[in-house]
mmCIF file of C-alpha atoms in Angstrom:
data_model
loop_
_atom_site.group_PDB
_atom_site.id
_atom_site.type_symbol
_atom_site.label_atom_id
_atom_site.label_comp_id
_atom_site.label_asym_id
_atom_site.label_seq_id
_atom_site.Cartn_x
_atom_site.Cartn_y
_atom_site.Cartn_z
ATOM 1 C CA MET A 294 12.120 16.847 -18.760
ATOM 2 C CA GLU A 295 14.274 13.815 -19.541
ATOM 3 C CA LEU A 296 12.791 10.350 -19.916
ATOM 4 C CA HIS A 297 14.394 9.128 -16.695
ATOM 5 C CA ASP A 298 12.608 11.949 -14.871
ATOM 6 C CA VAL A 299 9.334 10.942 -16.534
ATOM 7 C CA TRP A 300 9.780 7.357 -15.417
ATOM 8 C CA PHE A 301 10.565 8.433 -11.874
ATOM 9 C CA VAL A 302 7.193 10.201 -11.856
ATOM 10 C CA LEU A 303 5.443 7.191 -13.421
ATOM 11 C CA ILE A 304 6.890 4.833 -10.812
ATOM 12 C CA ALA A 305 5.696 7.229 -8.101
ATOM 13 C CA VAL A 306 2.218 7.103 -9.677
ATOM 14 C CA LEU A 307 2.277 3.293 -9.721
ATOM 15 C CA TRP A 308 3.233 3.119 -6.043
ATOM 16 C CA THR A 309 0.530 5.667 -5.248
ATOM 17 C CA GLY A 310 -2.069 3.558 -7.052
ATOM 18 C CA TYR A 311 -0.870 0.450 -5.250
ATOM 19 C CA PHE A 312 -1.040 2.003 -1.785
ATOM 20 C CA PHE A 313 -4.419 3.607 -2.519
ATOM 21 C CA LEU A 314 -6.003 0.331 -3.674
ATOM 22 C CA GLU A 315 -4.091 -2.282 -1.732
ATOM 23 C CA GLY A 316 -4.226 -0.011 1.304
ATOM 24 C CA PHE A 317 -7.906 -0.645 1.925
ATOM 25 C CA ASP A 318 -7.307 -4.314 1.025
ATOM 26 C CA PHE A 319 -4.843 -4.590 3.878
ATOM 27 C CA GLY A 320 -7.159 -2.570 6.089
ATOM 28 C CA ILE A 321 -10.056 -4.952 5.463
ATOM 29 C CA GLY A 322 -7.803 -7.882 6.319
ATOM 30 C CA VAL A 323 -6.875 -6.285 9.641
ATOM 31 C CA LEU A 324 -10.542 -5.488 10.313
ATOM 32 C CA THR A 325 -11.490 -9.160 10.148
ATOM 33 C CA LYS A 326 -10.208 -9.248 13.734
ATOM 34 C CA LEU A 327 -10.816 -5.654 14.858
ATOM 35 C CA LEU A 328 -14.320 -5.090 13.517
ATOM 36 C CA ALA A 329 -16.021 -8.393 12.690
ATOM 37 C CA ARG A 330 -17.795 -10.093 15.584
ATOM 38 C CA ASP A 331 -18.434 -13.464 13.992
ATOM 39 C CA ARG A 332 -17.699 -15.516 10.899
ATOM 40 C CA LYS A 333 -20.614 -14.099 8.929
ATOM 41 C CA GLU A 334 -19.348 -10.543 9.436
ATOM 42 C CA ARG A 335 -15.847 -11.629 8.448
ATOM 43 C CA ARG A 336 -17.335 -13.054 5.268
ATOM 44 C CA VAL A 337 -19.034 -9.715 4.608
ATOM 45 C CA LEU A 338 -15.742 -7.857 4.969
ATOM 46 C CA ILE A 339 -13.839 -10.282 2.784
ATOM 47 C CA ASN A 340 -16.574 -10.136 0.146
ATOM 48 C CA THR A 341 -16.202 -6.338 -0.091
ATOM 49 C CA ILE A 342 -12.747 -6.856 -1.633
ATOM 50 C CA GLY A 343 -13.314 -10.331 -3.099
ATOM 51 C CA PRO A 344 -13.747 -9.172 -6.725
ATOM 52 C CA VAL A 345 -10.896 -6.639 -6.687
ATOM 53 C CA TRP A 346 -8.062 -7.613 -4.342
ATOM 54 C CA ASP A 347 -6.072 -9.537 -6.949
ATOM 55 C CA GLY A 348 -6.489 -6.747 -9.495
ATOM 56 C CA ASN A 349 -5.155 -4.257 -6.957
ATOM 57 C CA GLU A 350 -1.914 -6.224 -6.722
ATOM 58 C CA VAL A 351 -1.294 -5.623 -10.437
ATOM 59 C CA TRP A 352 -0.100 -2.161 -9.412
ATOM 60 C CA LEU A 353 2.677 -3.717 -7.313
ATOM 61 C CA LEU A 354 3.775 -5.920 -10.211
ATOM 62 C CA SER A 355 3.749 -2.911 -12.505
ATOM 63 C CA ALA A 356 5.753 -0.787 -10.051
ATOM 64 C CA GLY A 357 8.339 -3.541 -9.573
ATOM 65 C CA GLY A 358 8.576 -4.256 -13.295
ATOM 66 C CA ALA A 359 8.891 -0.573 -14.159
ATOM 67 C CA THR A 360 11.651 -0.129 -11.582
ATOM 68 C CA PHE A 361 13.519 -3.153 -12.968
ATOM 69 C CA ALA A 362 13.328 -1.887 -16.551
ATOM 70 C CA ALA A 363 13.731 1.858 -16.024
ATOM 71 C CA PHE A 364 16.189 1.895 -13.103
ATOM 72 C CA PRO A 365 18.026 -1.448 -12.975
ATOM 73 C CA GLU A 366 20.651 -0.213 -10.502
ATOM 74 C CA TRP A 367 17.917 0.969 -8.131
ATOM 75 C CA TYR A 368 16.101 -2.349 -8.474
ATOM 76 C CA ALA A 369 19.270 -4.386 -7.862
ATOM 77 C CA THR A 370 20.348 -2.418 -4.791
ATOM 78 C CA LEU A 371 16.847 -2.251 -3.345
ATOM 79 C CA PHE A 372 15.998 -5.931 -3.724
ATOM 80 C CA SER A 373 19.392 -7.154 -2.545
ATOM 81 C CA GLY A 374 19.631 -4.785 0.420
ATOM 82 C CA PHE A 375 15.998 -5.202 1.475
ATOM 83 C CA TYR A 376 15.911 -8.898 0.637
ATOM 84 C CA LEU A 377 14.529 -10.201 3.938
ATOM 85 C CA PRO A 378 11.674 -7.685 4.461
ATOM 86 C CA LEU A 379 10.671 -7.892 0.801
ATOM 87 C CA LEU A 380 10.740 -11.693 0.974
ATOM 88 C CA ILE A 381 8.476 -11.566 4.042
ATOM 89 C CA ILE A 382 6.079 -9.271 2.155
ATOM 90 C CA LEU A 383 6.100 -11.604 -0.854
ATOM 91 C CA LEU A 384 5.387 -14.675 1.286
ATOM 92 C CA CYS A 385 2.563 -12.802 3.044
ATOM 93 C CA LEU A 386 0.982 -11.866 -0.289
ATOM 94 C CA ILE A 387 1.197 -15.476 -1.479
ATOM 95 C CA VAL A 388 -0.336 -16.898 1.706
ATOM 96 C CA ARG A 389 -2.949 -14.141 1.736
ATOM 97 C CA GLY A 390 -4.143 -15.002 -1.754
ATOM 98 C CA VAL A 391 -4.318 -18.688 -0.886
ATOM 99 C CA ALA A 392 -6.214 -17.872 2.317
ATOM 100 C CA PHE A 393 -8.887 -15.958 0.407
ATOM 101 C CA GLU A 394 -9.408 -18.877 -1.961
ATOM 102 C CA TYR A 395 -9.114 -21.822 0.458
ATOM 103 C CA ARG A 396 -10.877 -20.416 3.542
ATOM 104 C CA ALA A 397 -14.304 -21.761 2.534
ATOM 105 C CA LYS A 398 -13.175 -24.966 0.814
ATOM 106 C CA ARG A 399 -13.885 -27.063 3.903
ATOM 107 C CA PRO A 400 -16.617 -26.656 6.547
ATOM 108 C CA GLU A 401 -14.537 -27.460 9.641
ATOM 109 C CA ASP A 402 -14.323 -24.608 12.123
ATOM 110 C CA LYS A 403 -10.594 -25.074 12.761
ATOM 111 C CA TRP A 404 -9.827 -25.020 9.030
ATOM 112 C CA GLN A 405 -11.647 -21.719 8.484
ATOM 113 C CA THR A 406 -10.299 -20.175 11.679
ATOM 114 C CA ASN A 407 -6.704 -20.889 10.687
ATOM 115 C CA TRP A 408 -7.167 -19.274 7.277
ATOM 116 C CA GLU A 409 -8.857 -16.264 8.896
ATOM 117 C CA HIS A 410 -5.833 -15.868 11.175
ATOM 118 C CA ALA A 411 -3.664 -16.016 8.053
ATOM 119 C CA ILE A 412 -5.690 -13.257 6.368
ATOM 120 C CA PHE A 413 -5.258 -11.018 9.417
ATOM 121 C CA TRP A 414 -1.508 -11.459 9.822
ATOM 122 C CA THR A 415 -0.676 -11.413 6.118
ATOM 123 C CA SER A 416 -2.535 -8.112 5.852
ATOM 124 C CA LEU A 417 -1.004 -6.520 8.950
ATOM 125 C CA ILE A 418 2.627 -7.463 8.311
ATOM 126 C CA PRO A 419 2.940 -6.057 4.749
ATOM 127 C CA ALA A 420 1.071 -2.893 5.776
ATOM 128 C CA LEU A 421 3.736 -2.380 8.450
ATOM 129 C CA LEU A 422 6.775 -3.421 6.385
ATOM 130 C CA TRP A 423 5.969 -1.226 3.383
ATOM 131 C CA GLY A 424 6.256 1.813 5.643
ATOM 132 C CA VAL A 425 9.534 0.533 7.071
ATOM 133 C CA ALA A 426 10.904 -0.021 3.555
ATOM 134 C CA PHE A 427 9.951 3.391 2.195
ATOM 135 C CA GLY A 428 11.117 5.080 5.372
ATOM 136 C CA ASN A 429 14.586 3.643 4.763
ATOM 137 C CA ILE A 430 14.529 4.558 1.070
ATOM 138 C CA VAL A 431 13.847 8.214 1.906
ATOM 139 C CA ARG A 432 16.152 8.342 4.922
ATOM 140 C CA GLY A 433 19.059 6.664 3.137
ATOM 141 C CA VAL A 434 20.853 3.385 3.720
ATOM 142 C CA LYS A 435 24.423 2.112 3.675
ATOM 143 C CA ILE A 436 25.354 2.081 -0.033
ATOM 144 C CA ASN A 437 28.998 1.984 -1.086
ATOM 145 C CA ALA A 438 30.754 3.321 -4.177
ATOM 146 C CA ASP A 439 29.809 0.176 -6.137
ATOM 147 C CA MET A 440 26.088 0.886 -5.618
ATOM 148 C CA GLU A 441 25.816 -2.081 -3.246
ATOM 149 C CA TYR A 442 24.030 -2.184 0.092
ATOM 150 C CA VAL A 443 26.561 -2.985 2.830
ATOM 151 C CA GLY A 444 24.305 -2.796 5.889
ATOM 152 C CA ASN A 445 22.290 -5.559 7.520
ATOM 153 C CA PHE A 446 18.670 -6.219 8.388
ATOM 154 C CA TRP A 447 18.879 -4.522 11.787
ATOM 155 C CA ASP A 448 20.084 -1.285 10.186
ATOM 156 C CA LEU A 449 16.661 -1.059 8.563
ATOM 157 C CA LEU A 450 14.924 -1.016 11.963
ATOM 158 C CA ASN A 451 15.566 2.574 13.020
ATOM 159 C CA PRO A 452 13.159 4.999 14.743
ATOM 160 C CA TYR A 453 12.262 6.859 11.543
ATOM 161 C CA SER A 454 11.450 3.748 9.507
ATOM 162 C CA ILE A 455 9.559 2.101 12.375
ATOM 163 C CA LEU A 456 7.430 5.242 12.701
ATOM 164 C CA GLY A 457 6.858 5.042 8.940
ATOM 165 C CA GLY A 458 5.673 1.461 9.352
ATOM 166 C CA LEU A 459 3.233 2.444 12.096
ATOM 167 C CA VAL A 460 1.926 5.248 9.869
ATOM 168 C CA THR A 461 1.239 2.958 6.903
ATOM 169 C CA LEU A 462 -0.350 0.339 9.163
ATOM 170 C CA SER A 463 -2.661 2.835 10.849
ATOM 171 C CA LEU A 464 -3.417 4.746 7.630
ATOM 172 C CA PHE A 465 -4.239 1.602 5.659
ATOM 173 C CA THR A 466 -6.420 0.322 8.486
ATOM 174 C CA PHE A 467 -8.254 3.657 8.632
ATOM 175 C CA HIS A 468 -8.612 3.581 4.833
ATOM 176 C CA GLY A 469 -10.022 0.053 5.070
ATOM 177 C CA THR A 470 -12.427 1.022 7.835
ATOM 178 C CA VAL A 471 -13.802 3.851 5.724
ATOM 179 C CA PHE A 472 -14.094 1.472 2.769
ATOM 180 C CA ALA A 473 -15.977 -1.005 4.975
ATOM 181 C CA GLY A 474 -18.421 1.735 5.930
ATOM 182 C CA LEU A 475 -18.829 2.621 2.262
ATOM 183 C CA LYS A 476 -19.462 -0.953 1.115
ATOM 184 C CA THR A 477 -21.598 -2.441 3.905
ATOM 185 C CA VAL A 478 -25.059 -1.993 5.405
ATOM 186 C CA GLY A 479 -26.501 -2.605 8.827
ATOM 187 C CA ASP A 480 -24.771 -2.785 12.182
ATOM 188 C CA ILE A 481 -21.322 -3.457 10.748
ATOM 189 C CA ARG A 482 -21.498 -0.166 8.849
ATOM 190 C CA VAL A 483 -22.307 1.744 12.040
ATOM 191 C CA ARG A 484 -19.482 0.111 13.967
ATOM 192 C CA ALA A 485 -17.066 0.742 11.076
ATOM 193 C CA ARG A 486 -17.877 4.448 11.320
ATOM 194 C CA ARG A 487 -17.222 4.491 15.059
ATOM 195 C CA LEU A 488 -13.958 2.623 14.689
ATOM 196 C CA ALA A 489 -12.854 4.916 11.850
ATOM 197 C CA LEU A 490 -13.190 7.937 14.152
ATOM 198 C CA LYS A 491 -10.924 6.347 16.751
ATOM 199 C CA LEU A 492 -8.401 5.138 14.201
ATOM 200 C CA GLY A 493 -8.429 8.506 12.472
ATOM 201 C CA VAL A 494 -7.194 10.294 15.588
ATOM 202 C CA VAL A 495 -4.355 7.792 16.100
ATOM 203 C CA THR A 496 -3.437 7.915 12.405
ATOM 204 C CA ALA A 497 -3.399 11.722 12.373
ATOM 205 C CA ALA A 498 -1.022 11.860 15.347
ATOM 206 C CA LEU A 499 1.401 9.307 13.866
ATOM 207 C CA ALA A 500 1.245 10.733 10.345
ATOM 208 C CA LEU A 501 1.825 14.303 11.492
ATOM 209 C CA GLY A 502 4.961 13.295 13.385
ATOM 210 C CA PHE A 503 6.328 11.278 10.466
ATOM 211 C CA LEU A 504 5.604 13.922 7.836
ATOM 212 C CA ILE A 505 7.121 16.722 9.901
ATOM 213 C CA TRP A 506 10.229 14.582 10.465
ATOM 214 C CA THR A 507 10.461 13.896 6.725
ATOM 215 C CA GLN A 508 10.024 17.560 5.855
ATOM 216 C CA ALA A 509 12.658 18.641 8.385
ATOM 217 C CA ASP A 510 15.257 16.196 7.059
ATOM 218 C CA ASN A 511 14.680 16.147 3.305
ATOM 219 C CA GLY A 512 11.853 18.494 2.392
ATOM 220 C CA ASP A 513 11.511 21.490 0.087
ATOM 221 C CA VAL A 514 8.640 23.790 -0.874
ATOM 222 C CA TRP A 515 6.919 21.167 -3.039
ATOM 223 C CA SER A 516 7.091 18.472 -0.396
ATOM 224 C CA LEU A 517 5.738 20.987 2.136
ATOM 225 C CA ILE A 518 2.718 21.603 -0.112
ATOM 226 C CA ALA A 519 2.158 17.847 -0.407
ATOM 227 C CA MET A 520 2.426 17.493 3.372
ATOM 228 C CA ILE A 521 -0.175 20.207 3.960
ATOM 229 C CA ILE A 522 -2.543 18.532 1.486
ATOM 230 C CA ALA A 523 -2.065 15.177 3.221
ATOM 231 C CA VAL A 524 -2.769 16.588 6.685
ATOM 232 C CA VAL A 525 -5.780 18.655 5.600
ATOM 233 C CA SER A 526 -7.224 15.689 3.680
ATOM 234 C CA LEU A 527 -6.836 13.371 6.658
ATOM 235 C CA VAL A 528 -8.580 15.834 8.950
ATOM 236 C CA GLY A 529 -11.293 16.210 6.323
ATOM 237 C CA ALA A 530 -11.673 12.433 6.081
ATOM 238 C CA ILE A 531 -12.173 12.182 9.831
ATOM 239 C CA GLY A 532 -14.734 14.991 9.696
ATOM 240 C CA ALA A 533 -16.573 13.282 6.828
ATOM 241 C CA VAL A 534 -16.745 10.069 8.867
ATOM 242 C CA ALA A 535 -18.267 11.981 11.773
ATOM 243 C CA ALA A 536 -20.849 13.444 9.376
ATOM 244 C CA GLY A 537 -21.700 10.005 7.979
ATOM 245 C CA ARG A 538 -20.395 10.825 4.489
ATOM 246 C CA GLU A 539 -18.509 7.629 3.672
ATOM 247 C CA GLY A 540 -17.970 8.520 0.027
ATOM 248 C CA TRP A 541 -16.287 11.809 0.850
ATOM 249 C CA SER A 542 -14.295 10.194 3.643
ATOM 250 C CA PHE A 543 -12.989 7.451 1.370
ATOM 251 C CA ALA A 544 -12.055 9.989 -1.308
ATOM 252 C CA LEU A 545 -10.250 12.191 1.207
ATOM 253 C CA SER A 546 -8.392 9.275 2.791
ATOM 254 C CA GLY A 547 -7.300 8.372 -0.740
ATOM 255 C CA VAL A 548 -6.074 11.946 -1.252
ATOM 256 C CA THR A 549 -4.158 11.607 2.020
ATOM 257 C CA ILE A 550 -2.356 8.506 0.763
ATOM 258 C CA THR A 551 -1.693 10.134 -2.612
ATOM 259 C CA ALA A 552 -0.271 13.306 -1.085
ATOM 260 C CA ALA A 553 1.818 11.400 1.469
ATOM 261 C CA VAL A 554 3.400 9.191 -1.215
ATOM 262 C CA ALA A 555 3.955 12.274 -3.382
ATOM 263 C CA MET A 556 5.727 13.939 -0.466
ATOM 264 C CA LEU A 557 8.066 10.962 -0.048
ATOM 265 C CA PHE A 558 8.998 10.924 -3.725
ATOM 266 C CA LEU A 559 9.388 14.724 -3.828
ATOM 267 C CA SER A 560 11.698 14.481 -0.814
ATOM 268 C CA LEU A 561 13.648 11.763 -2.605
ATOM 269 C CA PHE A 562 14.120 13.362 -6.051
ATOM 270 C CA PRO A 563 16.575 13.495 -7.826
ATOM 271 C CA ASN A 564 17.813 10.548 -5.777
ATOM 272 C CA VAL A 565 16.143 7.176 -6.008
ATOM 273 C CA MET A 566 18.058 5.678 -3.092
ATOM 274 C CA PRO A 567 20.378 7.901 -1.035
ATOM 275 C CA SER A 568 23.544 6.612 0.599
ATOM 276 C CA SER A 569 23.956 7.321 4.282
ATOM 277 C CA LEU A 570 27.717 6.801 3.941
ATOM 278 C CA ASN A 571 28.560 9.378 1.283
ATOM 279 C CA ASP A 572 26.342 11.678 -0.778
ATOM 280 C CA ALA A 573 28.564 11.004 -3.789
ATOM 281 C CA TRP A 574 27.386 7.384 -3.691
ATOM 282 C CA ASN A 575 23.677 8.208 -3.935
ATOM 283 C CA LEU A 576 21.673 6.385 -6.570
ATOM 284 C CA THR A 577 20.027 9.048 -8.716
ATOM 285 C CA VAL A 578 17.623 9.134 -11.642
ATOM 286 C CA THR A 579 20.698 9.628 -13.845
ATOM 287 C CA ASN A 580 23.225 7.037 -12.683
ATOM 288 C CA ALA A 581 20.639 4.319 -11.922
ATOM 289 C CA SER A 582 18.577 4.558 -15.111
ATOM 290 C CA SER A 583 18.475 2.436 -18.254
ATOM 291 C CA THR A 584 19.553 3.698 -21.653
ATOM 292 C CA PRO A 585 17.443 6.375 -23.399
ATOM 293 C CA TYR A 586 16.421 3.846 -26.068
ATOM 294 C CA THR A 587 15.097 1.421 -23.429
ATOM 295 C CA LEU A 588 13.139 4.196 -21.759
ATOM 296 C CA LYS A 589 11.726 5.280 -25.114
ATOM 297 C CA ILE A 590 10.430 1.769 -25.899
ATOM 298 C CA MET A 591 8.976 1.484 -22.388
ATOM 299 C CA THR A 592 7.169 4.796 -22.809
ATOM 300 C CA TRP A 593 5.441 3.614 -25.979
ATOM 301 C CA CYS A 594 4.408 0.320 -24.372
ATOM 302 C CA ALA A 595 3.106 2.041 -21.236
ATOM 303 C CA GLY A 596 1.166 4.561 -23.295
ATOM 304 C CA ILE A 597 -0.693 1.750 -25.076
ATOM 305 C CA ALA A 598 -1.247 -0.685 -22.190
ATOM 306 C CA THR A 599 -1.986 1.646 -19.272
ATOM 307 C CA PRO A 600 -5.333 3.047 -20.509
ATOM 308 C CA VAL A 601 -6.595 -0.502 -21.152
ATOM 309 C CA VAL A 602 -5.708 -1.602 -17.617
ATOM 310 C CA LEU A 603 -7.300 1.494 -16.081
ATOM 311 C CA LEU A 604 -10.518 1.048 -18.045
ATOM 312 C CA TYR A 605 -10.782 -2.623 -17.143
ATOM 313 C CA GLN A 606 -10.133 -2.035 -13.446
ATOM 314 C CA GLY A 607 -12.538 0.904 -13.342
ATOM 315 C CA TRP A 608 -15.219 -1.259 -14.955
ATOM 316 C CA THR A 609 -14.641 -3.948 -12.321
ATOM 317 C CA TYR A 610 -15.238 -1.497 -9.492
ATOM 318 C CA TRP A 611 -18.365 -0.196 -11.219
ATOM 319 C CA VAL A 612 -19.852 -3.690 -11.617
ATOM 320 C CA PHE A 613 -19.270 -4.544 -7.947
ATOM 321 C CA ARG A 614 -20.232 -1.130 -6.553
ATOM 322 C CA LYS A 615 -23.235 -2.145 -4.417
ATOM 323 C CA ARG A 616 -23.210 -2.478 -0.638
ATOM 324 C CA ILE A 617 -23.492 -5.852 1.072
ATOM 325 C CA GLY A 618 -24.550 -6.983 4.538
ATOM 326 C CA THR A 619 -24.957 -10.084 6.642
ATOM 327 C CA HIS A 620 -28.373 -10.723 5.088
ATOM 328 C CA HIS A 621 -26.620 -11.309 1.760
ATOM 329 C CA ILE A 622 -24.530 -14.114 3.277
ATOM 330 C CA ALA A 623 -26.030 -17.590 3.286
ATOM 331 C CA ASP A 624 -25.861 -19.540 6.525
ATOM 332 C CA ALA A 625 -23.031 -22.039 6.654
ATOM 333 C CA HIS A 626 -24.002 -25.707 6.493
#
């Protein structure tokens, strides 16, 4: 296996880690309107991700940085062609971080309500747009012989990519609902379980349609295996919710995300960004990659830094592993 193949796999792993961790982050943000009944319950939900949400976003920075260094042509075409949706995602992530920090800085009801609205929308919009973006990457976009995107924003809004956006939105929300059930106690935990059952059915229907469409257009044997794992895991997650086993449900919903992302990248390889105009103009792991020397240096750096990051983030989750409830939240003054 060549180094550019290795880095394609590593980038797929980074995106998988990001969607697994940030997925329930986004889901919790959406649940502040769908599940929480009052401000105290919203504070409970936000506190479940309070110690970890910013660490989860490190995976996005790592995935973007790795793409820039390992596949500069892919990075350039992707970020120029998808400029507007990626800019919207970036602005949402900025506002979302500010909202978490500033929501409780002032006691006025209007102040806190506005920031809570911001948390909801800046969680929902990226969860939707990431699916739209990856749907277009797998489907293929208008790339010319100079490796430049020649389409427009509206070309990105096609039935396949929109379905992909609905899948990521519903899957992340389901993932967040299961996480809420895992991390809370009391009435909110019970209602999270009920909501997860309803969301699970909707998610399964959307995901099945999207995965079958992907397999029919771009799939092979390996992507079919990944699709089967994703579907079986999602059904298992729903069953675990019904049985009240939040730990198993969260693990299985994570396997669903992992297998679904794996299927997308398996469907993509050896391309990194197909051209819908001419197959000869596809960006591949070969023509879009950096030099072998650059990839070699990156491999050494990643081998040293990655275990440290994983250990630190794992320790963070261990420290903040306990459940919380409304009785842990002090009354507002």
